[in-house]
Structure formats: C-alpha cells, structure tokens
mmCIF file of C-alpha atoms and ligand atoms in Angstrom:
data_model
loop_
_atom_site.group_PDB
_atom_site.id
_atom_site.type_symbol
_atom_site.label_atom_id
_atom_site.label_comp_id
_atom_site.label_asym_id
_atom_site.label_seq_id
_atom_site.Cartn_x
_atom_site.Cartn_y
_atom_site.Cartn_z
ATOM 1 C CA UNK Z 29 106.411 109.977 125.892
ATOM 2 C CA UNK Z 30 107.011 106.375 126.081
ATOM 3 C CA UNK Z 31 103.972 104.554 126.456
ATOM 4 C CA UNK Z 32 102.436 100.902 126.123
ATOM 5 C CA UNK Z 33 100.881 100.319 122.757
ATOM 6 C CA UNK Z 34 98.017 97.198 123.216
ATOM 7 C CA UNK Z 35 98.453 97.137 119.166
ATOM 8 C CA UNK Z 36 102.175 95.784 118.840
ATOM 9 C CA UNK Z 37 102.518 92.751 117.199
ATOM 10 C CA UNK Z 38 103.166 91.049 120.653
ATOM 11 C CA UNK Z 39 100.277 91.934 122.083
ATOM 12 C CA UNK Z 40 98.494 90.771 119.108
ATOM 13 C CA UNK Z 41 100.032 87.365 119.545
ATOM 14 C CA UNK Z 42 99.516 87.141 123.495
ATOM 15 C CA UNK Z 43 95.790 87.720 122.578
ATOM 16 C CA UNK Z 44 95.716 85.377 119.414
ATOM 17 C CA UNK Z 45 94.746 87.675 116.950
ATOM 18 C CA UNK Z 46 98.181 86.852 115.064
ATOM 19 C CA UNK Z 47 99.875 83.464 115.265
ATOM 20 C CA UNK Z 48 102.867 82.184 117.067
ATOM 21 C CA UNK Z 49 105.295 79.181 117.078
ATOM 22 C CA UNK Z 50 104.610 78.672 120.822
ATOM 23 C CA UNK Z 51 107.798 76.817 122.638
ATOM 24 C CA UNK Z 52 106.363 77.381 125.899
ATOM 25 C CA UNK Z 53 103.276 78.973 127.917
ATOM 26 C CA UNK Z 54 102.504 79.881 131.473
ATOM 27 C CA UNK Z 55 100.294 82.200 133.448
ATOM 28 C CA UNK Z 56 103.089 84.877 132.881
ATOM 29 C CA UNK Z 57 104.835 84.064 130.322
ATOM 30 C CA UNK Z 58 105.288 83.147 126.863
ATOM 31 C CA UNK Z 59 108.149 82.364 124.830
ATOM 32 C CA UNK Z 60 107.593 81.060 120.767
ATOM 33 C CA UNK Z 61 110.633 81.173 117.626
ATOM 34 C CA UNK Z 62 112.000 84.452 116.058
ATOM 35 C CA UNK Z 63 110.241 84.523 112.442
ATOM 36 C CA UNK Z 64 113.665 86.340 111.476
ATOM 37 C CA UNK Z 65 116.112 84.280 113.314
ATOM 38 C CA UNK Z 66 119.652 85.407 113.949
ATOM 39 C CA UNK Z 67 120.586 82.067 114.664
ATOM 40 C CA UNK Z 68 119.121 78.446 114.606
ATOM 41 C CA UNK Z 69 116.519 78.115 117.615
ATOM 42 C CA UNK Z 70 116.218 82.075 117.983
ATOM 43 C CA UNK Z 71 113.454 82.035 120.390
ATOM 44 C CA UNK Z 72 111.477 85.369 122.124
ATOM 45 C CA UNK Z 73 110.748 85.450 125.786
ATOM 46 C CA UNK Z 74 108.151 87.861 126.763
ATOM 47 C CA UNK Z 75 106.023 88.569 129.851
ATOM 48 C CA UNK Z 76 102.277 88.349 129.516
ATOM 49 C CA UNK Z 77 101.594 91.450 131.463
ATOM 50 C CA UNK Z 78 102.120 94.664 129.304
ATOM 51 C CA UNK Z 79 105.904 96.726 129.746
ATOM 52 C CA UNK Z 80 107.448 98.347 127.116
ATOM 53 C CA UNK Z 81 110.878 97.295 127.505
ATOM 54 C CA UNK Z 82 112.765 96.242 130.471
ATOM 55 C CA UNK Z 83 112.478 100.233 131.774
ATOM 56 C CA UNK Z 84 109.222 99.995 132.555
ATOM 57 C CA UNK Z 85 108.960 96.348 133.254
ATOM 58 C CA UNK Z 86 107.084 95.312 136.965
ATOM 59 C CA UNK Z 87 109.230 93.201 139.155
ATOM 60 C CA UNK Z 88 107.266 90.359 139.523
ATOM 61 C CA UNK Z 89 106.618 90.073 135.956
ATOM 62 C CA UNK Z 90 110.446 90.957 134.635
ATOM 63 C CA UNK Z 91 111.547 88.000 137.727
ATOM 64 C CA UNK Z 92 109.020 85.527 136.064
ATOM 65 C CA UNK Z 93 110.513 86.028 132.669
ATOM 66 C CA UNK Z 94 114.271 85.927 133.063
ATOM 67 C CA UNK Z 95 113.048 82.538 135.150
ATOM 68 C CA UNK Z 96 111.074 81.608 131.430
ATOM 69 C CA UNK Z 97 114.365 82.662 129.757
ATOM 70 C CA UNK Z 98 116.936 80.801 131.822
ATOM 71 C CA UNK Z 99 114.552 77.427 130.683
ATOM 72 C CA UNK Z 100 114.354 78.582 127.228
ATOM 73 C CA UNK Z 101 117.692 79.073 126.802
ATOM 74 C CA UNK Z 102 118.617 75.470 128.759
ATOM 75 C CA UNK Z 103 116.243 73.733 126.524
ATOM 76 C CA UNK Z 104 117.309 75.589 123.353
ATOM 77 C CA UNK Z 105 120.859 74.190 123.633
ATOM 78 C CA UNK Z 106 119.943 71.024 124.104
ATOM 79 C CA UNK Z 107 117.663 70.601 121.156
ATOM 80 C CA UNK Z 108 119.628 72.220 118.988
ATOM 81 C CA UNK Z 109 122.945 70.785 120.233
ATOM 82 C CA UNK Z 110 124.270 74.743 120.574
ATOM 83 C CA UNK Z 111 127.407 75.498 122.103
ATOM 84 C CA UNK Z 112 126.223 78.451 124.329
ATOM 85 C CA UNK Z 113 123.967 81.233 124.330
ATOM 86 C CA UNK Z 114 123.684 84.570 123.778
ATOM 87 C CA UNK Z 115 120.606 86.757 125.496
ATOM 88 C CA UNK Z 116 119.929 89.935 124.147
ATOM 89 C CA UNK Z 117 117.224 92.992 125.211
ATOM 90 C CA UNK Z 118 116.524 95.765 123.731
ATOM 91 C CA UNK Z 119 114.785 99.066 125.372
ATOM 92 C CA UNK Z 120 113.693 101.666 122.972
ATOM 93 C CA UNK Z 121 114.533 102.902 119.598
ATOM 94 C CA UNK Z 122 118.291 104.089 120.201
ATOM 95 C CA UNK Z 123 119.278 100.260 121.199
ATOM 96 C CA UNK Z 124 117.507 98.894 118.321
ATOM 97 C CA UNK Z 125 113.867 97.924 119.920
ATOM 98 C CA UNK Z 126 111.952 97.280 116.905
ATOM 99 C CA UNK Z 127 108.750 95.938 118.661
ATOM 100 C CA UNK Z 128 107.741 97.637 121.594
ATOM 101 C CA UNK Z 129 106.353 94.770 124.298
ATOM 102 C CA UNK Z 130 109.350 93.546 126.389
ATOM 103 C CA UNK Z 131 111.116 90.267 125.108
ATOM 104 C CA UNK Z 132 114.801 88.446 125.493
ATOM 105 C CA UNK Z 133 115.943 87.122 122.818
ATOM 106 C CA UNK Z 134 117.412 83.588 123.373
ATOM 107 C CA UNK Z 135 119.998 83.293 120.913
ATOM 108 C CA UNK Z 136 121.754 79.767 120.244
ATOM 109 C CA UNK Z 137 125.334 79.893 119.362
ATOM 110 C CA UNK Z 138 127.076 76.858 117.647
ATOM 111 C CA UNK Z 139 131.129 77.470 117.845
ATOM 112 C CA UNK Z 140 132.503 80.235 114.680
ATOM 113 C CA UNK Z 141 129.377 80.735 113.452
ATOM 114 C CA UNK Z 142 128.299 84.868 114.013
ATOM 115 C CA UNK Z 143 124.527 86.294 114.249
ATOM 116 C CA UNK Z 144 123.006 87.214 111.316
ATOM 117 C CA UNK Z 145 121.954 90.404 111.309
ATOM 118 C CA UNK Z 146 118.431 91.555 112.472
ATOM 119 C CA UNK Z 147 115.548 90.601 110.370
ATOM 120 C CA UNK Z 148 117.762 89.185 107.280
ATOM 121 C CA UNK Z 149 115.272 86.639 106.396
ATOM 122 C CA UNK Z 150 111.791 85.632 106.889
ATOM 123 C CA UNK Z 151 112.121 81.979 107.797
ATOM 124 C CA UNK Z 152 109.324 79.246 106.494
ATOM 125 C CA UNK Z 153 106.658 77.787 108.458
ATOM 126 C CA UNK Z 154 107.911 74.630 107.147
ATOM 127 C CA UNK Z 155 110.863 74.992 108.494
ATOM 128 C CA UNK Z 156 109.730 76.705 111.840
ATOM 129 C CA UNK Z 157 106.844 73.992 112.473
ATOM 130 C CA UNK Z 158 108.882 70.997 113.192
ATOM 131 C CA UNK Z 159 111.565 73.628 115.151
ATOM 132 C CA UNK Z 160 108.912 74.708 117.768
ATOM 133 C CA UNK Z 161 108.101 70.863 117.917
ATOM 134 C CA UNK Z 162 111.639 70.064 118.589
ATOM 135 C CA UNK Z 163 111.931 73.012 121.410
ATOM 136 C CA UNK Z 164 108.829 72.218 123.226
ATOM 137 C CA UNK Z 165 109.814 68.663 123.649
ATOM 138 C CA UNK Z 166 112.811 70.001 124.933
ATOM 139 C CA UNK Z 167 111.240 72.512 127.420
ATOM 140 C CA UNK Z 168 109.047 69.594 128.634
ATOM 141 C CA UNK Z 169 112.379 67.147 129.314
ATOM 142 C CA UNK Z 170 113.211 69.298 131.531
ATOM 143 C CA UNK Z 171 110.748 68.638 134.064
ATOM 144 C CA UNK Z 172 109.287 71.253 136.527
HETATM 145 P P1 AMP T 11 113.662 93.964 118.670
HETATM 146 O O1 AMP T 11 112.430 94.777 118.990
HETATM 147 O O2 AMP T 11 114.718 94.731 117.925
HETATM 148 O O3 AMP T 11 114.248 93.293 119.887
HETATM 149 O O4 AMP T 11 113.274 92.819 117.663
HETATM 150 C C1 AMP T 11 111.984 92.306 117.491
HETATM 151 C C2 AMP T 11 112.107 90.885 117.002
HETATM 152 O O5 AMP T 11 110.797 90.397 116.807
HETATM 153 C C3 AMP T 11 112.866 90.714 115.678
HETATM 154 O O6 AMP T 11 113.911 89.779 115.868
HETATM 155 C C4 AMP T 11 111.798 90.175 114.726
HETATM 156 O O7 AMP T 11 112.318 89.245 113.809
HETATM 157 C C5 AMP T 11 110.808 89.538 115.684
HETATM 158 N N1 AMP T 11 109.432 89.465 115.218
HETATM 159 C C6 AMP T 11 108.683 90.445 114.679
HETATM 160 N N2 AMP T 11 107.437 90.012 114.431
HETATM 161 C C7 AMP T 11 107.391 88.724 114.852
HETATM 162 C C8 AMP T 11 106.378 87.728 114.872
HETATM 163 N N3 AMP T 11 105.133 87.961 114.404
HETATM 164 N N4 AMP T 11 106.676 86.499 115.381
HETATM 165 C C9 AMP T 11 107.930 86.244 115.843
HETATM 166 N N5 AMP T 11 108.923 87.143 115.839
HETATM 167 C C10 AMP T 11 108.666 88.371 115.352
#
C-alpha cells in the first residue's frame, strides 16, 4: 500500500532535523538546491503538508506548489542566465521516485548541454552555499 512515510529525508528537512540549501520558504512551501544536480541551479519544490507524490497530493497544497515552482523556475533562469527550463515529477517507484514526499524538480537548461543523469554526483557545500545565495536573491527580485 502506498502510504506517507514522516521519516523521508524531506520530511526530515521540512522539520530541520537534516539541513537544506533553502532558496525559498512560505507557509506551504519550500523549495532549496538538488545535492545531486542534473543541471546548474537544480532546485526541489515541495509542499509542506505531507503527499506522497502528486497521486495523493491535496489540491490546495499541489495549487500552492506549482505557484512556488512557476517562481522558482522564473528566478532560476535568471540567476543562472539558463536558456529554459525543464520541470520534472516523479510518482512512485516505476517513474523513478527515489524519495517519497512530493517535489518538482526545477531543472535549468543552458542551450546543447543534456541532464546528467540522476544522482551522478554529490555536489560541495562550497559550491552549493554561494548558489542558494545567488537563487534567493533572485527569488526576492522578483517582488511579491
Ligand atoms: P526523485 O525522488 O527521483 O524525484 O529524486 C529525489 C531527488 O532528491 C534526487 O534528485 C536527489 O539528488 C535529491 N535529494 C536526495 N536527498 C537530498 C537532500 N538531502 N537534499 C537535497 N536533495 C536531495
């Protein structure tokens, strides 16, 4: 049966018992960088209210997070001067969920350059320190 587990990493993070490079935070949302990124400025959007995956998602909090995404992903290619970007979502094993809280990825994409595959590399908190600095700023610019 598929079921909510309040031990997934996610959840973890939402309730600061793990850390996060936090972008952006609101009463429903939170969004912080891909420790694996695919892509420069990978980012996570996830609801703060517990779903699985985008099956068992509740409205109000699945409309509050594409809203989260759609700013993520406007800030995202500005700060890191992308060309577009690519969302993905993935719900359960067979579509390659890994973690099981609901999240988008927000996936710059700069012009001939292809993902990386999932989880190729753990990236370096010097490297993802300044990054979630750079994205926040950007979040912020954008006003309300
Ligand atoms: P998936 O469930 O397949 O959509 O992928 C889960 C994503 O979460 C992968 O891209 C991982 O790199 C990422 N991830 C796992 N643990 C963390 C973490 N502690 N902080 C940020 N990203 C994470």
């Amino acid at each position: 049966m598929s079921v909510y587990d309040r031990d997934n990493i996610f959840a973890k993070i939402l309730r600061g018992e793990v850390p996060s490079f936090k972008v952006h935070e609101d009463d429903h949302t939170l969004a912080f960088l891909d420790i694996m990124p695919r892509t420069l400025g990978h980012t996570l959007v996830i609801p703060k209210a517990p779903a699985r995956n985008l099956l068992d998602a509740p409205s109000d909090a699945l409309s509050r997070t594409i809203l989260a995404v759609q700013r993520v992903a406007k800030a995202a290619k500005i700060a890191f001067a992308a060309d577009g970007v690519t969302l993905l979502q993935f719900s359960e094993q067979a579509s390659g969920q890994v973690v099981f809280h609901l999240h988008f990825h927000v996936l710059p994409r700069y012009d001939g350059i292809p993902l990386l595959p999932p989880q190729t590399n753990m990236e370096s908190n010097e490297t993802l320190v300044p990054r979630a600095a750079k994205l926040r700023a950007a979040i912020a610019n954008l006003g309300v």
